[in-house]
CSV table of C-alpha atoms and ligand atoms in Angstrom, one decimal:
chain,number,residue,atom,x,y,z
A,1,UNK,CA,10.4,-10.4,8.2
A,2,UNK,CA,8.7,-10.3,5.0
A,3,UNK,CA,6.1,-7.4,4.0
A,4,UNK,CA,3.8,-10.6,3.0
A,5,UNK,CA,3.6,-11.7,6.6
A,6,UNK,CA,3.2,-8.3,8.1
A,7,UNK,CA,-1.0,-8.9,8.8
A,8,UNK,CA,-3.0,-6.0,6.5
A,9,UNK,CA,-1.7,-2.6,6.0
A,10,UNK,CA,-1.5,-2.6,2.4
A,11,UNK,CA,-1.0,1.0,1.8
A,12,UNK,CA,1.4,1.2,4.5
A,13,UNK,CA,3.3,-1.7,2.8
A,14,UNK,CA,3.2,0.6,-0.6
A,15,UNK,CA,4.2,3.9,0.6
A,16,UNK,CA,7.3,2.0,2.0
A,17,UNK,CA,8.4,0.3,-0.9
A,18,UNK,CA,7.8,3.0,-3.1
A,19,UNK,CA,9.8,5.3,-1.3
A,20,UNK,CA,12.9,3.1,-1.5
A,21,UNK,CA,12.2,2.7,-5.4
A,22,UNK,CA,12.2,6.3,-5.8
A,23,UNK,CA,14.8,6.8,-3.5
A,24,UNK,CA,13.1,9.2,-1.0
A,25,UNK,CA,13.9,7.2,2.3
A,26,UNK,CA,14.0,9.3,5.0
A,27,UNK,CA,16.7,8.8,7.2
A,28,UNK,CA,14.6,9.1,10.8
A,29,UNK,CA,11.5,7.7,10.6
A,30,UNK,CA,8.6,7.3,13.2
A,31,UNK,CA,6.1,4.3,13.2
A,32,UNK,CA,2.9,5.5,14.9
A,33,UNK,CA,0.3,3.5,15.5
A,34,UNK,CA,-1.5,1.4,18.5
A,35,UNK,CA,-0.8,-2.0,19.7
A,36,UNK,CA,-0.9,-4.8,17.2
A,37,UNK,CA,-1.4,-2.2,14.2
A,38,UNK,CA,2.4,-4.4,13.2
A,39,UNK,CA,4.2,-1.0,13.3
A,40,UNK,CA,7.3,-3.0,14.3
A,41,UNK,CA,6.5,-5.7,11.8
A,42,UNK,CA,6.3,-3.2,9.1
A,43,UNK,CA,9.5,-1.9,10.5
A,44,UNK,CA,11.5,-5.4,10.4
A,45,UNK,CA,10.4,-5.7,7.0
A,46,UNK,CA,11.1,-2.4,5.9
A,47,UNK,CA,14.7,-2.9,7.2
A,48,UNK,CA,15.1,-6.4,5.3
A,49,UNK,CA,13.6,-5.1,2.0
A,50,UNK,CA,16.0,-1.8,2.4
A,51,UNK,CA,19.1,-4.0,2.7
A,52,UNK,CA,17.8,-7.1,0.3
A,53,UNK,CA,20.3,-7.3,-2.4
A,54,UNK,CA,17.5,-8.7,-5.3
A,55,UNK,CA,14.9,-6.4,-4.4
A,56,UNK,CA,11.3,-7.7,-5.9
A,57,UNK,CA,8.9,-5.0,-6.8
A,58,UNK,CA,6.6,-6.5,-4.0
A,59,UNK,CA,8.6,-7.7,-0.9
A,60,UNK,CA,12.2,-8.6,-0.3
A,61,UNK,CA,13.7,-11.6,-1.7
A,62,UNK,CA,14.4,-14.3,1.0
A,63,UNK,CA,17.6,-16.2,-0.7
A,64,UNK,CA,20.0,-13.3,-0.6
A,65,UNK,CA,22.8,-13.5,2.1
A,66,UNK,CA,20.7,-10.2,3.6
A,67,UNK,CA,17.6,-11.4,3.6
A,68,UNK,CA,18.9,-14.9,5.2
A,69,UNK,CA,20.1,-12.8,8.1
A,70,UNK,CA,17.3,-10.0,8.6
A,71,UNK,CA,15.3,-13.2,8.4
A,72,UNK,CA,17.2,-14.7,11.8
A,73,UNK,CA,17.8,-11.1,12.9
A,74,UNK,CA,21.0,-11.3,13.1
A,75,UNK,CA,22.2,-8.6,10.3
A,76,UNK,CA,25.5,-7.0,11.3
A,77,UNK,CA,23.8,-3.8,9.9
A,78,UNK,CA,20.6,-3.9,11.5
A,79,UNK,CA,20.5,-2.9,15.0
A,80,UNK,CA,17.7,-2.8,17.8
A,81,UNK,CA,17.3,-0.9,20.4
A,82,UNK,CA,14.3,-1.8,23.5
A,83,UNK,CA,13.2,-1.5,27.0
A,84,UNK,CA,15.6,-3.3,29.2
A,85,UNK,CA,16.2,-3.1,32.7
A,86,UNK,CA,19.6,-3.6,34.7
A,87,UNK,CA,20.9,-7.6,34.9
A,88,UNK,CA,22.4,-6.8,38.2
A,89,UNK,CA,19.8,-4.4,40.4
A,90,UNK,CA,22.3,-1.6,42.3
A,91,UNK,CA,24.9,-2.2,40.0
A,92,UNK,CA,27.3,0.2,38.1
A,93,UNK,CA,26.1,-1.5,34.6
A,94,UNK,CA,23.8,0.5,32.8
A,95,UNK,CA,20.8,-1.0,31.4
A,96,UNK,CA,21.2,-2.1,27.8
A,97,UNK,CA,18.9,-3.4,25.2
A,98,UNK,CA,22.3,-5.8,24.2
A,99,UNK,CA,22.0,-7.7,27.5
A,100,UNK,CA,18.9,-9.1,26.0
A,101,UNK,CA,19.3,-9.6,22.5
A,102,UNK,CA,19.0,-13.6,22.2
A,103,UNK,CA,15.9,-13.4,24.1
A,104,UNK,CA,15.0,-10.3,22.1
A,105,UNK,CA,15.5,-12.5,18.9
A,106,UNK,CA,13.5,-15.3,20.4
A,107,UNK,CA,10.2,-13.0,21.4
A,108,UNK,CA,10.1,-11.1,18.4
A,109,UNK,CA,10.5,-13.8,15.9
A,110,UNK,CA,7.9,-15.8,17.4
A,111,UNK,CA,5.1,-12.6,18.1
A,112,UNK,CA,6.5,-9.1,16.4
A,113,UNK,CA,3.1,-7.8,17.7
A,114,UNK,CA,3.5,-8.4,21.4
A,115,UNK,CA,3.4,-5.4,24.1
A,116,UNK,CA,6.3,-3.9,26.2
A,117,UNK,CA,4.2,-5.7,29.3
A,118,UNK,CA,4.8,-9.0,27.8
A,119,UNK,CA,8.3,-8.6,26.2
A,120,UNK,CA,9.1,-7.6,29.8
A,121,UNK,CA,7.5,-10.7,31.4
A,122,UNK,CA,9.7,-12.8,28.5
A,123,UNK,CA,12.6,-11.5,30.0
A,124,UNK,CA,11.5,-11.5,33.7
A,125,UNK,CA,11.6,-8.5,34.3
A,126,UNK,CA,9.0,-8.8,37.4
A,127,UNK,CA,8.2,-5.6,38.9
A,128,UNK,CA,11.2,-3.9,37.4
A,129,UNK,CA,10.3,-0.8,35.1
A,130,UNK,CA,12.0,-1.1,31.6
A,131,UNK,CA,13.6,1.6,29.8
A,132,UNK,CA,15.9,2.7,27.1
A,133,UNK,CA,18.5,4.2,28.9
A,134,UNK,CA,21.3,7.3,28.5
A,135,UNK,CA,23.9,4.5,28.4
A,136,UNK,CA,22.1,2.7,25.4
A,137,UNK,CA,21.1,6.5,23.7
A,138,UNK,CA,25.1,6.7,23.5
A,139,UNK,CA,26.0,2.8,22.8
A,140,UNK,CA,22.9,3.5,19.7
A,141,UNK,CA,25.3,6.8,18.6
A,142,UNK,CA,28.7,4.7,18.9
A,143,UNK,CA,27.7,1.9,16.7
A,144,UNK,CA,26.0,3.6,14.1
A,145,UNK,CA,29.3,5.6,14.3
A,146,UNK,CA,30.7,2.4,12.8
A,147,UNK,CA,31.5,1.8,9.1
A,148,UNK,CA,28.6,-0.5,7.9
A,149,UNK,CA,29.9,-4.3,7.2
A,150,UNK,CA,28.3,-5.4,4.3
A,151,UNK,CA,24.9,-4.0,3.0
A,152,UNK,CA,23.2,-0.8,1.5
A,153,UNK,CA,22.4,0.8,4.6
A,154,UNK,CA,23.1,0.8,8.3
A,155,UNK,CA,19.6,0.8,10.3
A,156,UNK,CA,18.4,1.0,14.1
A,157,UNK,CA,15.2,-0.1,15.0
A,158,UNK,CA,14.0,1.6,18.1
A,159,UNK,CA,11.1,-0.5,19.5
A,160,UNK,CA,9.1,2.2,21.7
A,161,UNK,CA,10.7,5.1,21.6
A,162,UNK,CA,8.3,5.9,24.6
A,163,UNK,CA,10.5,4.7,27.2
A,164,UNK,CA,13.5,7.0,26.0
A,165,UNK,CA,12.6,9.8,28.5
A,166,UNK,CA,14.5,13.1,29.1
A,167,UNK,CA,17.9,10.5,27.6
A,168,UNK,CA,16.2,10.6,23.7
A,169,UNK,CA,18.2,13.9,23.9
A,170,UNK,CA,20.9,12.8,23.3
A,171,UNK,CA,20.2,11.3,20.0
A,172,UNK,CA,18.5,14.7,18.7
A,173,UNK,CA,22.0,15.4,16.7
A,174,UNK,CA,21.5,11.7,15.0
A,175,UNK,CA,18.4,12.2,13.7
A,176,UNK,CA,19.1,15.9,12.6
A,177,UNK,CA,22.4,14.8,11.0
A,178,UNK,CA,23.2,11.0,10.6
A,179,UNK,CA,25.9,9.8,8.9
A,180,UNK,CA,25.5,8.8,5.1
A,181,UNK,CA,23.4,5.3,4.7
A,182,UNK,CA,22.4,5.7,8.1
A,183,UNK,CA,18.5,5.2,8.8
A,184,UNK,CA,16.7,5.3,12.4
A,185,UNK,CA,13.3,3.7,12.2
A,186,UNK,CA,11.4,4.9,15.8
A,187,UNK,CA,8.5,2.4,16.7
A,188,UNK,CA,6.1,4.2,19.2
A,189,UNK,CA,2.1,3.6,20.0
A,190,UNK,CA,1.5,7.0,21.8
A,191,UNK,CA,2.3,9.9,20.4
A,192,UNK,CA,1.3,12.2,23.8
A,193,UNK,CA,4.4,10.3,25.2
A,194,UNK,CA,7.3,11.3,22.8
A,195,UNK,CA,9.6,13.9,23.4
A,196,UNK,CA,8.9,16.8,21.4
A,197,UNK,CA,11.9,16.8,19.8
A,198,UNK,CA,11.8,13.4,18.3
A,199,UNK,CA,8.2,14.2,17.0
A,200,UNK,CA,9.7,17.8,15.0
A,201,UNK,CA,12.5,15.3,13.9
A,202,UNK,CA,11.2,12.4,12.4
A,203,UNK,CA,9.2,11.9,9.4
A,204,UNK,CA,5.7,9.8,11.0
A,205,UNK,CA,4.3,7.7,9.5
A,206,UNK,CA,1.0,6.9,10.9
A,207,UNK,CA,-0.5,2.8,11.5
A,208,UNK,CA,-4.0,2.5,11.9
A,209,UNK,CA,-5.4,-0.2,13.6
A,210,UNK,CA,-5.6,-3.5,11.6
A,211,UNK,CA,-9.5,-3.8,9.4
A,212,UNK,CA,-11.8,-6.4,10.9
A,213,UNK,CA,-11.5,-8.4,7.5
A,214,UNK,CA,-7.4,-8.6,8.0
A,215,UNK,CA,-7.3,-10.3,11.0
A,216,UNK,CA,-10.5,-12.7,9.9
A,217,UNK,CA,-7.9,-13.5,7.2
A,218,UNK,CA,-4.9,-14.1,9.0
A,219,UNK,CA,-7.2,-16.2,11.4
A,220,UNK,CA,-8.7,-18.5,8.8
A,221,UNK,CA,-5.3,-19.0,6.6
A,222,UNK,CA,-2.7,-18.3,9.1
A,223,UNK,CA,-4.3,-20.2,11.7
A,224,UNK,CA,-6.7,-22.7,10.4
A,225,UNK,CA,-9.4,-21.1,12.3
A,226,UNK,CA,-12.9,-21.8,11.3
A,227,UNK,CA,-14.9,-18.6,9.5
A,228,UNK,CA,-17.4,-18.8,12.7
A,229,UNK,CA,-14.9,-18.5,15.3
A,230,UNK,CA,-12.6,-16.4,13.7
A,231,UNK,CA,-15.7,-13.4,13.3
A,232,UNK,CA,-16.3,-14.1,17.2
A,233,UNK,CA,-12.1,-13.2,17.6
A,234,UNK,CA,-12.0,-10.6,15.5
A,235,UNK,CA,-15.4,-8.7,17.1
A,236,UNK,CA,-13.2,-8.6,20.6
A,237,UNK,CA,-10.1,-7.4,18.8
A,238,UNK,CA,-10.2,-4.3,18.3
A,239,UNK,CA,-7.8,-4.4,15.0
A,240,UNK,CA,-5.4,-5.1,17.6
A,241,UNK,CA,-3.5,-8.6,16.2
A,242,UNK,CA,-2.2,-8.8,19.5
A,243,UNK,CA,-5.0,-9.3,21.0
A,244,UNK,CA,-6.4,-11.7,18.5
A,245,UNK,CA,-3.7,-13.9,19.3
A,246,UNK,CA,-4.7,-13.4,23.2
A,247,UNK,CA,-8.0,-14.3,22.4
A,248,UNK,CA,-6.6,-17.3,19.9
A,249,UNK,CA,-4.5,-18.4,23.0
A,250,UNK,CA,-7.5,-18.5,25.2
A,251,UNK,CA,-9.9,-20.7,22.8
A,252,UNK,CA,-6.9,-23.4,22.7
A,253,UNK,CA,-6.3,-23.5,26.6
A,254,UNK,CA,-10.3,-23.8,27.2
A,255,UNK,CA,-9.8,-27.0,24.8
A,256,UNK,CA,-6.6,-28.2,26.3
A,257,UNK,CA,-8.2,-28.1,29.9
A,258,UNK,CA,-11.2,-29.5,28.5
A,259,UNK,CA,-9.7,-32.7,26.6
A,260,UNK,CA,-7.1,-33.2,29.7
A,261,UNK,CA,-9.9,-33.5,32.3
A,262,UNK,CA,-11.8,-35.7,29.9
A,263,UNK,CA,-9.2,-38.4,29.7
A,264,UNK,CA,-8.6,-38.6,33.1
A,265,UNK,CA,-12.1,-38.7,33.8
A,266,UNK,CA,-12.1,-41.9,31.4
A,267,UNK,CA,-8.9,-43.1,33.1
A,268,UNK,CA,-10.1,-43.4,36.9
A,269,UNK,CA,-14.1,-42.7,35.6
A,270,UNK,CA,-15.8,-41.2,38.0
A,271,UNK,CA,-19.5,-41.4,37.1
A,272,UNK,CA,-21.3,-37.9,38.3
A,273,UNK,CA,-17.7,-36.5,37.0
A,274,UNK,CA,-18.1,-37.7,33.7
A,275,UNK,CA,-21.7,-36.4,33.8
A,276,UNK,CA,-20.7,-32.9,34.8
A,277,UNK,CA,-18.3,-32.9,32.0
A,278,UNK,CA,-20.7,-33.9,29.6
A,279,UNK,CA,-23.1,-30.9,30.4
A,280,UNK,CA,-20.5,-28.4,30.3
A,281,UNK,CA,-18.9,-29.3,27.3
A,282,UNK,CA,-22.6,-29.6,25.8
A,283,UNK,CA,-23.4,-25.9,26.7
A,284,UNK,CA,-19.9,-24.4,25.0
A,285,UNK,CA,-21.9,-24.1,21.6
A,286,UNK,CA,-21.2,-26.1,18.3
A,287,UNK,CA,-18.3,-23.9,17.0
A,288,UNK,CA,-16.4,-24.6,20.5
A,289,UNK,CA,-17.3,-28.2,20.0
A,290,UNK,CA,-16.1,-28.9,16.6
A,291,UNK,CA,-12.7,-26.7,17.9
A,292,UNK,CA,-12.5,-29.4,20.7
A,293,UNK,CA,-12.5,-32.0,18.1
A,294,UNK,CA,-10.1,-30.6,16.0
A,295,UNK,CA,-8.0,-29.9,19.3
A,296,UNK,CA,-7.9,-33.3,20.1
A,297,UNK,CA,-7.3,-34.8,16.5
A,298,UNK,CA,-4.3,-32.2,16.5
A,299,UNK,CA,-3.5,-34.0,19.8
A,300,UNK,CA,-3.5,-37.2,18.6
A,301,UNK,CA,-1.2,-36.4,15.8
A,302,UNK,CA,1.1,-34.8,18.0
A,303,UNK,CA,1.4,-37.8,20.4
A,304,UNK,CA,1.9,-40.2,17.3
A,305,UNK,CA,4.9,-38.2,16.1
A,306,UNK,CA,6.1,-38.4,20.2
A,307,UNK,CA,6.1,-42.2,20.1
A,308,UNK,CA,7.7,-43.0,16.6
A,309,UNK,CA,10.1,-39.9,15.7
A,310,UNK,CA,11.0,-38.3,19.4
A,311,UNK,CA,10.4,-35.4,21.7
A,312,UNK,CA,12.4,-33.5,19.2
A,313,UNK,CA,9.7,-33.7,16.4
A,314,UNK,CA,6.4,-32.8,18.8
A,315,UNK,CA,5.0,-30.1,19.0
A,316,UNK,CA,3.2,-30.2,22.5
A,317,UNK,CA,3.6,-27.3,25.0
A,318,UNK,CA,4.8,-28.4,28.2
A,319,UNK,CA,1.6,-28.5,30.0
A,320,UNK,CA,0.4,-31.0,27.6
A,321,UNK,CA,3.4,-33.2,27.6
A,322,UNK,CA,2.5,-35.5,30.4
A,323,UNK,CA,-0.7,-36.1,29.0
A,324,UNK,CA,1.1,-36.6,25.4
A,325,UNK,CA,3.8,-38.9,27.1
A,326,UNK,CA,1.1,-41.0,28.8
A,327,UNK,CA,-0.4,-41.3,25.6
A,328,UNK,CA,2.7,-42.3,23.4
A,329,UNK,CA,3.7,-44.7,25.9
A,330,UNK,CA,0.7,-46.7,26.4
A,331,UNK,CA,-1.6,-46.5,22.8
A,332,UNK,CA,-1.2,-49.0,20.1
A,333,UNK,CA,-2.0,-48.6,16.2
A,334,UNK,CA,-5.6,-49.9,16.8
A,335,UNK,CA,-5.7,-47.1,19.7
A,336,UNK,CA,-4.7,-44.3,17.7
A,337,UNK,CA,-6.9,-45.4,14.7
A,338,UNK,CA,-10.4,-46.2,17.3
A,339,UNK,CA,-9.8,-42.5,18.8
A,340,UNK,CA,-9.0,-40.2,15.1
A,341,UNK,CA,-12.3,-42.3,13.8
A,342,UNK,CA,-14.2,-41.6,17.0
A,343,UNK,CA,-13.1,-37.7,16.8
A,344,UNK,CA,-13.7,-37.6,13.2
A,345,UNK,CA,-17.1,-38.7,13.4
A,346,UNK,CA,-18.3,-36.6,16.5
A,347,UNK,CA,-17.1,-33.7,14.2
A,348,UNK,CA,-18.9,-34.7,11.7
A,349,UNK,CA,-21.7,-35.1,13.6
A,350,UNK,CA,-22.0,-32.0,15.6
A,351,UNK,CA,-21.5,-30.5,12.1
A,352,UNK,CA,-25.0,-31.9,11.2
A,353,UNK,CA,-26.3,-30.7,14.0
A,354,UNK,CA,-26.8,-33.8,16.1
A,355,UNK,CA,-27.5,-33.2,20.2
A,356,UNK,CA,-24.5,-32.4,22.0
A,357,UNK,CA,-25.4,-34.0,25.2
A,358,UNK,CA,-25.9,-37.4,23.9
A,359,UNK,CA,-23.3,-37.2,21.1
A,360,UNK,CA,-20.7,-36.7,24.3
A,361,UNK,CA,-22.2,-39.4,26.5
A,362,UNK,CA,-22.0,-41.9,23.8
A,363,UNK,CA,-18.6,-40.8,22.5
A,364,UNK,CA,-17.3,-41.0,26.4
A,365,UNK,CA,-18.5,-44.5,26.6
A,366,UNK,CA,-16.8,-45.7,23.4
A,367,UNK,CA,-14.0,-44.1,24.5
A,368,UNK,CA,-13.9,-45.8,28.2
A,369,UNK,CA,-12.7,-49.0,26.5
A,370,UNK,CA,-9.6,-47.8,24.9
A,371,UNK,CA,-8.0,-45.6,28.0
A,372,UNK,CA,-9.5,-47.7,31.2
A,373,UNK,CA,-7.6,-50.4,29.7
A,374,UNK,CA,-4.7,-49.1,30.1
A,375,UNK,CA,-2.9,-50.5,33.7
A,376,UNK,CA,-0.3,-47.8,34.2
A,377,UNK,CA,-1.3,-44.8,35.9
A,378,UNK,CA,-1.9,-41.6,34.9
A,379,UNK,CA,-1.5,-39.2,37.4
A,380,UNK,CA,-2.0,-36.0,37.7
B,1,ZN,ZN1,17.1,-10.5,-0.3
C-alpha cells in the first residue's frame, strides 16, 4: 500500500517517514486508533516504504521488486498476523492466522479499513470467536527467528493485537529484545483491551479519527461522489472510513434495487406498479435522483462491455448480473443509444430542477417502448 492511498492522516504519514530518514525506527510499534482511523493502512504502507529499495522522500516507490510485492502482499519479509479461528472445530490444529492468508490477501487489498466483525464474516467464521492464538504467538517468534530473504528489514504486522489475550506473553521477550532488522508493527483500536505489557513495550503511536474534509475528499475523487452526497456521508461517519464506505455501499444498493424494479416494471408493466414507483422514486430528493441516473448510465456501460468483450471485462456484482445478462442479450445499438440519451437528459433535467413526478412518468413511458419489446422473458 502506498502512503498516498492511505485516506488523511498527514502528520501521521510524516512522523513515519521521517523516522526511517533519520533512522529512529522503533523496532515494536503500536498503532492506536478507532475504526477506520487506517491505522492498518498506515501500517501496510509503513512496511512497504521501510523495505522499498528507491525510497522517495514522500511515499515508496512502486517499481522496485519490494514495492511490487508489498503491493500484492506477498513479501517474503513481511508477515501478518490476525484473528483466526480453527479450520477443523475439536481438532488438535491450533488456530493460525496462515490458514487464512489468501483470503486475508483478498479482504485487505480490497478494504484495509474493514472491522474484525467483517474480516470474520469474509472468512465465515459464523458464530465462531476469532483470536490470535498461543500456537500463532510462537509460529510469529519462529519465523521472525528466520534470516530475512531479501530486503532491509524483516516486519510483522499484527492486525488487533486485542485478540492476543493472556498468549501476547509470550511475545513480551520479542518486543523487549528482537533480533537485528526485526520490526513488530501492533494494530489495535482499544487501548483498555491490551495487555499491559504490550502497552509498557511498545512505542504508540496514536490515530485519530479521519477529519470530515478527508473523507469528503476521498468521496468526491476516489469515488466520483457528488459534493452533495458526499457532505450527507461524511455527517454519519464519524471519521470512521469504514463506515463511509458502509454508508457508500447503502446509497448504491438503494439504486440497484431501485433501477431493477423499474425495468421489470417496464417489462411485464403493471400500471398502479409503475405509479407507485414513480412516487417513491419522486420523494428520494434530487441528489438521490441524479445518483440513480448515474447508476444506471454506469449500468448501461457495464452491460455494453458484457455483450461485446465478455463476462471477464464487466464489472457487475452478482446480484446485478441477471439483470445485466438480460440486457446484453436482448438490446441493440439503437437500444443502448435511446436509453444513455434518455438517462442523460433526465439528469440533466432534474439538475435544472424540473418536477420529479412528471419527469419519471414521462421518462417510464419512453422507456416502455424499448424493453416491452423485447419477447424473451425476464424473470425474476
Ligand atoms: Zn520500491
Amino acid at each position: 500500500m502506498f502512503f498516498k492511498d492511505v485516506i488523511g492522516q498527514q502528520s501521521i504519514k510524516q512522523k513515519l517517514i521521517r523516522s526511517v530518514r533519520e533512522g529512529r525506527v522503533s523496532h515494536a510499534q503500536l498503532f492506536l486508533g478507532p475504526e477506520g482511523s487506517g491505522n492498518l493502512a498506515l501500517a501496510l504502507a509503513f512496511a512497504q516504504y521501510l523495505n522499498c529499495e528507491n525510497r522517495q522522500p514522500e511515499d515508496s516507490c512502486g517499481t522496485c521488486m519490494s514495492c511490487v510485492k508489498s503491493l500484492k502482499l506477498i513479501h517474503p519479509d513481511i508477515h501478518y498476523s490476525y484473528p483466526a479461528f480453527k479450520l477443523k472445530a475439536g481438532s488438535e490444529n491450533p488456530a493460525l492466522s496462515s490458514d487464512f492468508l489468501p483470503l486475508w490477501r483478498e479482504a485487505i487489498l480490497e478494504n484495509p479499513y474493514r472491522n474484525v466483525a467483517e474480516w470474520l464474516d469474509f472468512i465465515n467464521a459464523e458464530n465462531k470467536q476469532g483470536n490470535i492464538s498461543a500456537a500463532e504467538c510462537r509460529s510469529i517468534i519462529h519465523t521472525l527467528s528466520l534470516k530475512t530473504y531479501e530486503s532491509a528489514y524483516k516486519i510483522l504486522v499484527l492486525w488487533r493485537a486485542e485478540y492476543l489475550l493472556k498468549e501476547g506473553n509470550i511475545l513480551l521477550k520479542l518486543l523487549e529484545e528482537p533480533s537485528e532488522k526485526t520490526l513488530l508493527i501492533l494494530v489495535a483500536e482499544n487501548r483498555d483491551q491490551l495487555l499491559s505489557t504490550i502497552l509498557s513495550r511498545t512505542q504508540i503511536l496514536s490515530v485519530p479519527r479521519l477529519q470530515d474534509n478527508d473523507l469528503l475528499q476521498a468521496l468526491i475523487h476516489k469515488h466520483e461522489v457528488s459534493e452533495a452526497d458526499a457532505i450527507k456521508i461524511v455527517r454519519k461517519s464519524d471519521g470512521n472510513y469504514n463506515e463511509t464506505l458502509r454508508q457508500l455501499k447503502n446509497t448504491e444498493d438503494n439504486n440497484q434495487e431501485l433501477f431493477n424494479r423499474w425495468l421489470r416494471l417496464l417489462f411485464s408493466p403493471d400500471t398502479p406498479l409503475l405509479y407507485q414507483w414513480v412516487d417513491e422514486v419522486a420523494k428520494i430528493g434530487r441528489e438521490a435522483q441524479k445518483g440513480f441516473f448515474r447508476y444506471a448510465l454506469e449500468f448501461l456501460h457495464e452491460c455494453l462491455m458484457l455483450q461485446h468483450i465478455g463476462a471477464h471485462q464487466s464489472r457487475l456484482h452478482e446480484d446485478e448480473r441477471k439483470l445485466g445478462d438480460w440486457m446484453a442479450r436482448n438490446m441493440g445499438a439503437g437500444d443502448w443509444q435511446a436509453m444513455a440519451d434518455l438517462f442523460d437528459q433526465s439528469h440533466y433535467h432534474i439538475e435544472r430542477n424540473a418536477h420529479p413526478k412528471i419527469l419519471f412518468l414521462n421518462l417510464s413511458l419512453q422507456m416502455l417502448p424499448i424493453i416491452s419489446r423485447k419477447k424473451l422473458s425476464l424473470t425474476a
